[in-house]
Each structure stands twice: as structure tokens, then as C-alpha cells.
Tab-separated table of C-alpha atoms in Angstrom:
chain	number	residue	atom	x	y	z
L	27	MET	CA	92.234	36.757	-27.435
L	28	LEU	CA	93.572	38.863	-30.032
L	29	ASN	CA	95.312	36.919	-33.046
L	30	SER	CA	98.965	37.512	-33.779
L	31	LYS	CA	98.346	39.721	-36.601
L	32	ALA	CA	96.324	42.248	-34.146
L	33	GLU	CA	98.884	41.795	-31.521
L	34	ALA	CA	101.757	42.730	-34.316
L	35	TYR	CA	99.837	45.783	-35.091
L	36	LEU	CA	99.347	46.897	-31.625
L	37	GLU	CA	103.151	46.288	-31.118
L	38	GLU	CA	104.048	48.312	-34.128
L	39	CYS	CA	101.831	51.484	-33.093
L	40	ARG	CA	102.947	51.303	-29.481
L	41	GLN	CA	104.918	54.811	-29.730
L	42	GLU	CA	102.181	55.963	-32.199
L	43	ALA	CA	99.531	55.455	-29.737
L	44	VAL	CA	101.276	57.681	-27.110
L	45	ASP	CA	102.018	60.352	-29.787
L	46	LEU	CA	98.472	60.289	-30.752
L	47	LEU	CA	97.069	60.787	-27.137
L	48	ILE	CA	99.630	63.490	-26.644
L	49	GLN	CA	98.431	65.244	-29.996
L	50	LEU	CA	94.842	64.895	-29.179
L	51	ALA	CA	94.950	65.892	-25.623
L	52	GLN	CA	96.175	69.417	-26.501
L	53	ILE	CA	93.369	70.107	-28.939
L	54	PRO	CA	90.752	72.286	-26.676
L	55	ALA	CA	87.255	70.757	-26.820
L	56	PRO	CA	84.649	72.112	-24.131
L	57	SER	CA	81.366	70.449	-24.240
L	58	ASN	CA	79.364	72.044	-27.140
L	59	GLN	CA	82.650	73.325	-28.687
L	60	GLU	CA	84.192	70.016	-29.994
L	61	GLU	CA	84.782	71.139	-33.597
L	62	LYS	CA	88.713	71.109	-33.565
L	63	ARG	CA	88.824	67.828	-32.162
L	64	ALA	CA	85.932	66.538	-34.744
L	65	VAL	CA	88.021	67.888	-37.516
L	66	PHE	CA	90.942	66.215	-36.425
L	67	CYS	CA	89.323	62.744	-35.834
L	68	ARG	CA	87.635	62.983	-39.107
L	69	GLU	CA	90.771	63.674	-41.003
L	70	TRP	CA	92.993	61.119	-39.028
L	71	LEU	CA	90.474	58.313	-40.030
L	72	GLU	CA	90.492	59.315	-43.487
L	73	LYS	CA	94.119	59.671	-43.706
L	74	ASN	CA	94.325	56.104	-42.286
L	75	GLY	CA	91.962	54.468	-44.780
L	76	ALA	CA	88.506	54.584	-43.125
L	77	GLN	CA	85.989	54.964	-45.854
L	78	GLY	CA	82.451	56.780	-45.512
L	79	VAL	CA	83.481	58.988	-42.588
L	80	TYR	CA	81.426	61.826	-41.673
L	81	VAL	CA	80.325	64.433	-39.041
L	82	ASP	CA	76.863	64.672	-38.015
L	83	GLU	CA	75.103	68.023	-36.842
L	84	ALA	CA	75.920	67.003	-33.207
L	85	LEU	CA	79.599	67.024	-33.999
L	86	ASN	CA	79.906	63.229	-33.784
L	87	VAL	CA	82.437	61.554	-35.852
L	88	ILE	CA	81.031	58.469	-37.423
L	89	TYR	CA	82.987	55.816	-39.227
L	90	PRO	CA	80.521	53.002	-40.379
L	91	VAL	CA	81.588	49.641	-41.099
L	92	ILE	CA	78.671	47.730	-42.850
L	93	LYS	CA	77.989	44.717	-45.209
L	94	ASP	CA	77.846	45.811	-48.861
L	95	GLU	CA	74.451	44.291	-49.878
L	96	GLU	CA	72.369	46.573	-47.647
L	97	PRO	CA	72.259	50.135	-47.056
L	98	LEU	CA	73.344	51.569	-43.749
L	99	GLU	CA	69.864	52.493	-42.423
L	100	LYS	CA	68.746	48.565	-42.835
L	101	GLN	CA	71.403	47.296	-40.893
L	102	LYS	CA	71.657	45.696	-37.373
L	103	LEU	CA	74.678	47.810	-35.722
L	104	ALA	CA	76.823	47.406	-32.475
L	105	VAL	CA	78.386	51.088	-31.790
L	106	TYR	CA	81.530	51.710	-30.315
L	107	ALA	CA	82.045	55.285	-28.929
L	108	ALA	CA	84.255	57.542	-26.857
L	109	HIS	CA	83.535	61.187	-26.468
L	110	THR	CA	85.718	64.130	-27.762
L	111	ASP	CA	84.792	66.755	-24.820
L	112	VAL	CA	86.504	67.527	-21.759
L	113	VAL	CA	84.833	69.339	-18.910
L	114	PHE	CA	87.701	72.462	-19.024
L	115	PRO	CA	86.707	75.703	-20.894
L	116	ASP	CA	89.839	76.130	-22.541
L	117	LEU	CA	89.694	77.324	-26.208
L	118	THR	CA	93.563	77.365	-26.617
L	119	PRO	CA	96.108	74.388	-26.450
L	120	LEU	CA	95.734	72.517	-23.346
L	121	PRO	CA	99.018	72.447	-21.132
L	122	LEU	CA	100.786	69.135	-21.664
L	123	THR	CA	103.864	67.691	-19.838
L	124	VAL	CA	105.450	64.446	-19.708
L	125	ASP	CA	106.907	63.354	-16.386
L	126	GLY	CA	108.647	59.785	-16.893
L	127	ASN	CA	105.751	57.480	-17.249
L	128	LEU	CA	102.897	59.973	-16.820
L	129	ILE	CA	101.383	62.266	-19.351
L	130	ARG	CA	99.982	65.271	-17.442
L	131	CYS	CA	97.085	67.480	-19.108
L	132	PRO	CA	93.604	68.194	-17.969
L	133	GLY	CA	91.300	65.832	-19.903
L	134	VAL	CA	94.140	63.477	-20.896
L	135	GLY	CA	92.335	60.452	-19.492
L	136	ASP	CA	88.640	61.469	-19.277
L	137	ASP	CA	87.973	60.987	-22.237
L	138	THR	CA	91.069	61.381	-24.368
L	139	ALA	CA	93.251	58.099	-23.658
L	140	CYS	CA	89.671	56.242	-24.507
L	141	LEU	CA	89.446	57.952	-27.811
L	142	THR	CA	92.946	57.286	-28.799
L	143	ALA	CA	92.202	53.548	-27.985
L	144	LEU	CA	89.186	53.778	-30.252
L	145	LEU	CA	90.848	55.619	-33.019
L	146	ILE	CA	93.729	52.746	-32.826
L	147	ALA	CA	90.975	49.773	-33.073
L	148	ALA	CA	89.313	51.558	-35.956
L	149	ARG	CA	92.444	52.077	-37.849
L	150	PHE	CA	93.262	48.214	-37.618
L	151	VAL	CA	89.565	47.499	-38.935
L	152	ALA	CA	89.985	49.921	-41.945
L	153	ARG	CA	93.627	48.213	-42.735
L	154	GLU	CA	92.333	44.894	-42.555
L	155	LEU	CA	89.072	45.541	-44.534
L	156	ARG	CA	91.180	46.964	-47.184
L	157	GLN	CA	93.339	44.040	-47.427
L	158	GLY	CA	90.495	41.673	-47.260
L	159	SER	CA	91.595	39.844	-44.074
L	160	LEU	CA	88.503	40.808	-42.124
L	161	LYS	CA	84.629	40.474	-42.827
L	162	LEU	CA	81.850	41.227	-40.626
L	163	LYS	CA	80.056	38.345	-38.689
L	164	ASP	CA	76.486	39.671	-38.242
L	165	GLU	CA	75.565	43.135	-37.379
L	166	GLY	CA	77.757	46.185	-38.874
L	167	VAL	CA	79.922	48.190	-36.616
L	168	LEU	CA	79.596	52.301	-36.026
L	169	PHE	CA	82.761	53.755	-34.713
L	170	VAL	CA	81.502	57.213	-33.113
L	171	CYS	CA	83.894	59.881	-31.520
L	172	ASN	CA	81.060	61.427	-30.020
L	173	SER	CA	80.224	65.031	-28.470
L	174	GLY	CA	78.590	66.192	-25.427
L	175	GLU	CA	79.126	63.639	-22.783
L	176	GLU	CA	80.534	66.048	-20.003
L	177	GLY	CA	78.073	68.425	-17.936
L	178	LEU	CA	75.998	70.624	-19.739
L	179	GLY	CA	76.634	68.882	-22.971
L	180	ASN	CA	73.717	66.766	-21.790
L	181	LEU	CA	74.738	63.732	-24.040
L	182	LYS	CA	73.960	65.405	-26.934
L	183	GLY	CA	76.107	63.005	-28.980
L	184	SER	CA	74.642	60.054	-27.733
L	185	ARG	CA	71.180	61.103	-28.126
L	186	GLU	CA	71.752	61.862	-31.683
L	187	ILE	CA	73.520	58.506	-32.395
L	188	CYS	CA	70.284	57.136	-30.715
L	189	ARG	CA	67.938	59.256	-32.819
L	190	ALA	CA	69.603	58.173	-35.893
L	191	PHE	CA	70.233	54.635	-35.192
L	192	GLY	CA	68.317	53.398	-32.114
L	193	LYS	CA	66.087	51.075	-34.049
L	194	GLN	CA	68.917	49.262	-35.390
L	195	MET	CA	71.301	49.007	-32.600
L	196	LYS	CA	71.973	45.559	-31.320
L	197	GLU	CA	74.347	46.962	-28.279
L	198	PHE	CA	76.178	50.098	-27.503
L	199	ILE	CA	79.890	50.287	-25.869
L	200	THR	CA	81.430	53.413	-24.833
L	201	LEU	CA	84.962	53.785	-23.714
L	202	ASP	CA	85.253	55.906	-20.680
L	203	GLY	CA	87.345	55.615	-17.477
L	204	PRO	CA	90.031	53.312	-16.118
L	205	MET	CA	90.575	49.765	-17.369
L	206	ASP	CA	89.605	47.774	-14.327
L	207	LYS	CA	86.029	49.122	-14.027
L	208	LEU	CA	82.519	48.433	-15.893
L	209	VAL	CA	79.475	51.076	-15.571
L	210	THR	CA	76.596	48.596	-15.945
L	211	ARG	CA	73.680	50.927	-14.616
L	212	ALA	CA	72.650	54.084	-15.573
L	213	VAL	CA	72.373	57.040	-12.936
L	214	GLY	CA	70.073	59.693	-14.129
L	215	SER	CA	70.140	63.272	-13.304
L	216	MET	CA	68.326	66.397	-13.652
L	217	ARG	CA	70.316	69.945	-13.686
L	218	TYR	CA	68.862	73.378	-13.211
L	219	GLN	CA	69.920	76.978	-13.215
L	220	VAL	CA	68.034	79.063	-10.825
L	221	GLU	CA	68.195	82.888	-11.217
L	222	ILE	CA	66.616	85.137	-8.545
L	223	ARG	CA	66.102	88.971	-9.047
L	224	THR	CA	65.353	91.796	-6.699
L	225	ARG	CA	65.276	95.324	-6.690
L	226	GLY	CA	68.578	95.894	-5.058
L	227	GLY	CA	69.920	99.372	-4.233
L	228	HIS	CA	72.735	101.239	-2.458
L	229	SER	CA	73.982	99.032	0.447
L	230	TYR	CA	73.872	102.143	2.979
L	231	GLY	CA	71.063	104.344	1.467
L	232	ASP	CA	68.749	101.320	0.424
L	233	PHE	CA	69.557	99.188	3.470
L	234	GLY	CA	66.876	96.523	3.908
L	235	GLN	CA	65.761	95.895	0.486
L	236	PRO	CA	66.007	92.223	-0.602
L	237	ASN	CA	69.492	91.191	-1.520
L	238	ALA	CA	69.271	88.370	-4.472
L	239	ILE	CA	72.533	86.410	-2.821
L	240	ALA	CA	70.922	86.441	0.598
L	241	ARG	CA	67.518	85.017	-1.039
L	242	MET	CA	69.720	82.542	-3.136
L	243	ALA	CA	71.622	81.644	0.265
L	244	GLN	CA	68.432	81.083	1.735
L	245	LEU	CA	67.233	78.880	-0.944
L	246	VAL	CA	70.346	76.823	-0.763
L	247	THR	CA	70.168	76.168	2.809
L	248	LYS	CA	66.582	74.791	2.363
L	249	LEU	CA	67.732	72.619	-0.674
L	250	TYR	CA	70.543	70.827	1.535
L	251	GLN	CA	67.895	70.023	4.043
L	252	ILE	CA	65.892	67.885	2.006
L	253	PRO	CA	66.250	64.503	3.337
L	254	VAL	CA	67.411	62.144	0.503
L	255	PRO	CA	65.022	59.135	-0.143
L	256	GLU	CA	66.181	55.558	0.742
L	257	GLY	CA	66.907	52.642	-1.543
L	258	ALA	CA	69.082	53.248	-4.444
L	259	LYS	CA	71.969	56.247	-3.838
L	260	THR	CA	70.599	59.596	-4.040
L	261	THR	CA	72.651	62.766	-4.375
L	262	PHE	CA	72.420	66.290	-4.619
L	263	ASN	CA	74.801	69.448	-5.400
L	264	VAL	CA	74.789	73.123	-5.938
L	265	GLY	CA	77.744	73.355	-8.453
L	266	THR	CA	78.311	77.059	-9.024
L	267	ILE	CA	76.631	80.378	-7.649
L	268	SER	CA	77.237	83.818	-8.895
L	269	GLY	CA	75.787	87.233	-8.773
L	270	GLY	CA	76.156	91.028	-7.488
L	271	THR	CA	77.924	93.910	-8.485
L	272	SER	CA	79.969	95.303	-5.835
L	273	VAL	CA	80.629	95.176	-2.198
L	274	ASN	CA	78.485	98.294	-1.501
L	275	THR	CA	75.714	97.274	-3.704
L	276	ILE	CA	72.460	95.341	-2.451
L	277	ALA	CA	72.853	92.390	-5.501
L	278	GLN	CA	69.787	92.422	-7.799
L	279	GLN	CA	70.680	89.313	-9.106
L	280	ALA	CA	71.918	85.943	-8.341
L	281	GLN	CA	72.194	82.510	-9.982
L	282	MET	CA	73.107	78.956	-9.343
L	283	LEU	CA	73.378	75.615	-10.941
L	284	TYR	CA	71.738	72.778	-8.898
L	285	GLU	CA	71.483	69.002	-9.827
L	286	PHE	CA	70.335	65.617	-8.154
L	287	ARG	CA	71.115	61.991	-9.446
L	288	SER	CA	70.187	58.584	-8.538
L	289	GLU	CA	69.733	55.150	-10.617
L	290	SER	CA	66.219	54.973	-9.517
L	291	ARG	CA	63.423	56.893	-11.346
L	292	GLU	CA	61.396	56.987	-8.343
L	293	ASN	CA	63.889	58.597	-6.285
L	294	LEU	CA	64.652	61.270	-9.038
L	295	LYS	CA	60.906	62.146	-8.789
L	296	TYR	CA	60.801	62.593	-5.171
L	297	MET	CA	63.903	64.797	-5.502
L	298	GLU	CA	62.106	66.671	-8.321
L	299	GLU	CA	58.993	67.158	-6.142
L	300	HIS	CA	60.598	68.379	-2.959
L	301	PHE	CA	62.929	70.971	-5.183
L	302	MET	CA	59.907	72.412	-7.109
L	303	GLU	CA	58.087	72.866	-3.867
L	304	LEU	CA	60.815	75.034	-2.848
L	305	ILE	CA	60.953	77.039	-5.910
L	306	HIS	CA	57.066	77.431	-5.626
L	307	GLN	CA	57.453	78.869	-2.277
L	308	ALA	CA	60.168	81.362	-3.282
L	309	GLU	CA	58.188	82.433	-6.484
L	310	ALA	CA	55.268	83.134	-4.333
L	311	ARG	CA	57.361	85.863	-2.593
L	312	GLU	CA	56.245	89.473	-4.079
L	313	ASP	CA	59.609	91.057	-3.540
L	314	MET	CA	61.631	88.776	-5.813
L	315	GLU	CA	61.380	87.249	-9.095
L	316	VAL	CA	62.473	83.440	-9.676
L	317	ASN	CA	63.482	82.261	-13.212
L	318	LEU	CA	64.034	78.467	-13.487
L	319	THR	CA	65.562	76.713	-16.442
L	320	LEU	CA	66.207	72.982	-17.070
L	321	VAL	CA	69.814	72.789	-18.377
L	322	GLY	CA	70.277	69.234	-18.382
L	323	GLU	CA	68.447	65.713	-18.161
L	324	ARG	CA	70.041	62.367	-18.072
L	325	PRO	CA	67.723	59.648	-18.032
L	326	CYS	CA	67.935	56.438	-15.924
L	327	GLY	CA	68.004	52.805	-17.330
L	328	GLY	CA	64.827	51.427	-19.240
L	329	ASP	CA	63.579	47.836	-19.929
L	330	VAL	CA	66.767	46.262	-21.405
L	331	ASP	CA	66.611	42.474	-22.305
L	332	GLU	CA	68.337	40.626	-19.419
L	333	ASN	CA	69.679	38.058	-21.261
L	334	ALA	CA	71.202	40.265	-23.813
L	335	GLN	CA	72.524	42.749	-21.323
L	336	GLU	CA	74.170	39.822	-19.584
L	337	GLU	CA	75.659	38.701	-22.740
L	338	LEU	CA	77.125	41.693	-23.480
L	339	LEU	CA	78.573	42.446	-19.799
L	340	ASN	CA	80.034	38.857	-19.863
L	341	ARG	CA	82.099	39.708	-23.062
L	342	ALA	CA	83.296	42.877	-21.380
L	343	ARG	CA	84.115	41.111	-18.043
L	344	LYS	CA	85.988	38.431	-20.075
L	345	THR	CA	88.110	40.990	-22.121
L	346	VAL	CA	88.961	43.052	-19.001
L	347	ARG	CA	90.031	39.845	-17.245
L	348	GLU	CA	92.191	38.673	-20.229
L	349	ILE	CA	93.904	42.182	-20.906
L	350	VAL	CA	93.974	43.531	-17.512
L	351	GLY	CA	94.231	40.434	-15.576
L	352	VAL	CA	91.710	41.493	-12.590
L	353	GLU	CA	87.883	40.929	-12.217
L	354	PRO	CA	86.417	44.458	-13.075
L	355	GLN	CA	84.668	46.690	-10.718
L	356	GLU	CA	81.238	47.081	-11.567
L	357	ASN	CA	79.349	50.218	-10.642
L	358	ALA	CA	76.501	52.542	-11.565
L	359	GLY	CA	77.548	56.024	-13.431
L	360	SER	CA	76.350	58.617	-15.710
L	361	THR	CA	77.797	58.050	-19.125
L	362	ASP	CA	76.804	57.878	-22.734
L	363	CYS	CA	75.242	54.800	-22.040
L	364	ASN	CA	72.341	56.633	-20.104
L	365	ILE	CA	70.275	57.076	-23.508
L	366	PRO	CA	70.654	53.571	-25.103
L	367	LEU	CA	69.864	51.871	-21.899
L	368	SER	CA	66.724	54.330	-21.321
L	369	LEU	CA	65.939	53.019	-24.843
L	370	GLY	CA	66.274	49.329	-23.931
L	371	ILE	CA	69.291	48.984	-25.784
L	372	PRO	CA	71.962	46.844	-24.116
L	373	SER	CA	74.860	48.932	-23.166
L	374	VAL	CA	78.193	48.779	-21.122
L	375	CYS	CA	80.924	51.353	-20.410
L	376	ALA	CA	84.494	50.201	-20.313
L	377	GLY	CA	87.701	51.759	-19.485
L	378	ALA	CA	90.901	51.980	-21.729
L	379	TYR	CA	93.826	53.712	-19.535
L	380	TYR	CA	95.235	54.098	-16.048
L	381	GLY	CA	95.569	57.134	-14.368
L	382	LYS	CA	94.065	59.878	-11.835
L	383	GLY	CA	92.777	63.087	-11.355
L	384	ALA	CA	89.693	63.239	-13.829
L	385	HIS	CA	88.179	66.481	-13.994
L	386	THR	CA	90.700	68.420	-12.401
L	387	ARG	CA	93.983	70.140	-13.838
L	388	GLU	CA	96.226	67.810	-12.528
L	389	GLU	CA	94.940	64.741	-14.449
L	390	TYR	CA	97.438	62.305	-15.477
L	391	VAL	CA	97.596	59.087	-17.558
L	392	GLU	CA	100.103	56.187	-16.965
L	393	MET	CA	101.966	55.890	-20.632
L	394	SER	CA	102.406	52.302	-20.008
L	395	SER	CA	98.814	51.745	-19.687
L	396	VAL	CA	98.246	53.439	-23.156
L	397	LEU	CA	98.825	50.406	-25.027
L	398	ASP	CA	96.710	47.685	-23.007
L	399	GLY	CA	93.742	50.380	-23.398
L	400	CYS	CA	93.929	49.930	-27.474
L	401	ARG	CA	94.375	46.089	-27.032
L	402	LEU	CA	91.262	46.066	-24.617
L	403	ALA	CA	89.201	48.331	-27.303
L	404	LEU	CA	90.592	46.181	-30.361
L	405	SER	CA	89.838	43.116	-28.555
L	406	LEU	CA	85.972	44.222	-27.830
L	407	VAL	CA	85.721	45.473	-31.439
L	408	LEU	CA	87.047	42.228	-33.041
L	409	ASP	CA	84.276	40.115	-31.680
L	410	HIS	CA	82.130	41.370	-34.438
L	411	PHE	CA	84.587	40.280	-37.244
L	412	ALA	CA	85.901	37.052	-38.434
């Protein structure tokens, strides 16, 4: 449980946490275009006393808290992260309204409420370190406002953190999702862009020429006839499809985005083999061209020390029970934890808000849950301090 000083701090910033969430939520941050949120988070941390904050090449905002006697690259680390990007393409301020207890805005929950909780926790640590009231127990702590978790961001922020610090990391905790859930296993995925090109022509004068859209439709139909393998849950989806020029033009070009997912490496391999077989069949046709691009690849879990993973999960379970008052649901999912788990690093994804509508423009967060989300984040973080 949090001590009285931490509880008093949270109570002091009850309204400020809500105001911070409202301010953050309106800053546009499509995957691979998180610059504005990165600048905001870095400046906010520095303004609130965090020392040594920097932004890496992947647009991760990193606040290292380490022991003075050794350089950063030689210290064991626990990473606490929340992602800055949202699924929405907006480059202008995201529309936000407050409706009683509900804060409505695209991306306000996933993952802005969790990012808010991370920042509030980091500020408490920065303040108490300045006052000499906290000191690290063992490993150092990296606070990371990371980029690229959503969609075609392809976990770029998590990848870069693990590239830079993976050999030093004792554990990885990301904040993402509602407070009563934990993601404890990694769902891997592969994502492809498929483009088909044909000669095309006039819809009347060249009738009979191959149509790229029709050929793409045939491919999609065959993809949806692939039987999913048994065992671990395995899914597939055509997420977007586009092409053509006009209603009276035989389409010369069409493209789609296709993905398949599973927490089983074997099942991913099965789906890849069947997918590639259909692609090769399409490529063999002389009257069309097929261009295939791998646009995303997320690994499944690797060989993680079972005792270390269970110890981390027990800490997370205990914290959820204490803060939320329920036993957390545990699921497999695709999160920033995929990368560290694939490298054998104990990892868990915990949530920091209540709300609904993630990945829709109707998304909302319950304002009354914001403080408890901050409490949950701070409680986890303070396990590393005396």
C-alpha cells in the first residue's frame, strides 16, 4: 500500500491529473508522428523537476532514475512505460468534450489516461528524490513515454528501448488498458500490404481485361477460406482495401492490408505458409503483377524465467486488488510487452483507467477513475524505492 505521503500527494493533484489528461488528449499523435506529445512530455517532466530527461531517435521520452555510483549503461533496470501514439490520423487538436463524469475524446483512454498516470508517478519520484525522501532499493527505474505501439507503429518505441537497454532490464511494465485487466502473454502478428496491378482500361471498350479490384476480391475470398489451426486462438483480418480510378475504368491497381495473429509461434507459421501459398498462386498469373510488403511483425513470447515472471505478475495482481478491489482478469494481447517477452524479459501490461470505446471516435474515460489509475501506477513504481 502507498504511504501517507504518497496518498497526500495524489490527493493534492486530483484535479491536476484530470487537467493533464485533458491537455494531453487533445495533442495529435498518430503512430510515427508523435513529435508534439514527445515535446510536451519532455518539457512537462523537466518543468516538474525530473533530471536527465531525453528523447531518443524513436521519439521515446526517457527519464532515467539510477544510482549515482555507476553509469546508466551498467545498471540493472526496471522499465515503466506508456505509449504516446493513438490510432487516429488527426494532425490537428483532437476533439474533446467533458460530459459529467465522462471525458470524451479519441484516444483519451488508449493510451492517454495511462500516460497521464505514468507522468504523475514520475513527478512524485522526481520530487521526493530532490528532497532526499526516496532512494532506490536495487535496480534503477526508467520512465518511458514510448512511441509506436499502435498499428503500423510496429512497436518501434519498445523495440528501441529493448535494443538500448535489453541486457540490463530486470523487468518491463507497461500501462495500457483498463485497471481491472492484466495482459500477461504476448499475441504475435504479421501484417502485409498486398498490391495487385493489371493492364486495366475502359469499362466498355476494353471489357474483358483483368480488373485489379476483382482479382483482389478473389484473393480475399481465398484468404477467408483458410481454416484456422487448432490450439491457441488464431485470427486473421483484411483491414483496408482500396483501388481503382472511376466507375467506368477497369481498375489497374488495388491494395489491401492483411494481418494474422496468435500467441502460438507454430500457428503463426501455419498462417504464414498458407498466406504465402496463395500469394505465389497469384504471382504465377501472367496477366497481373503482385507486390508484397511486410509492414508489421510482432513476436510472441520467448523463454522467460517462470519464477521471475510469476513474481512480477503477483506484484501486479496484488496492486490491482489493493487499488481496484477486484481480482484482475488476465489475458493474452498485443502490447509493448511483446518485445521484452520475446527476449525473455519478465513483463506485464497493467491498466490505469475505466472507460470504453477504445479505437473509436466515441472513446471516453470515467473522470472518477483517473486518480485511482495514478494510484495504481505509483504503487507499482514505489516497489523499487525505500
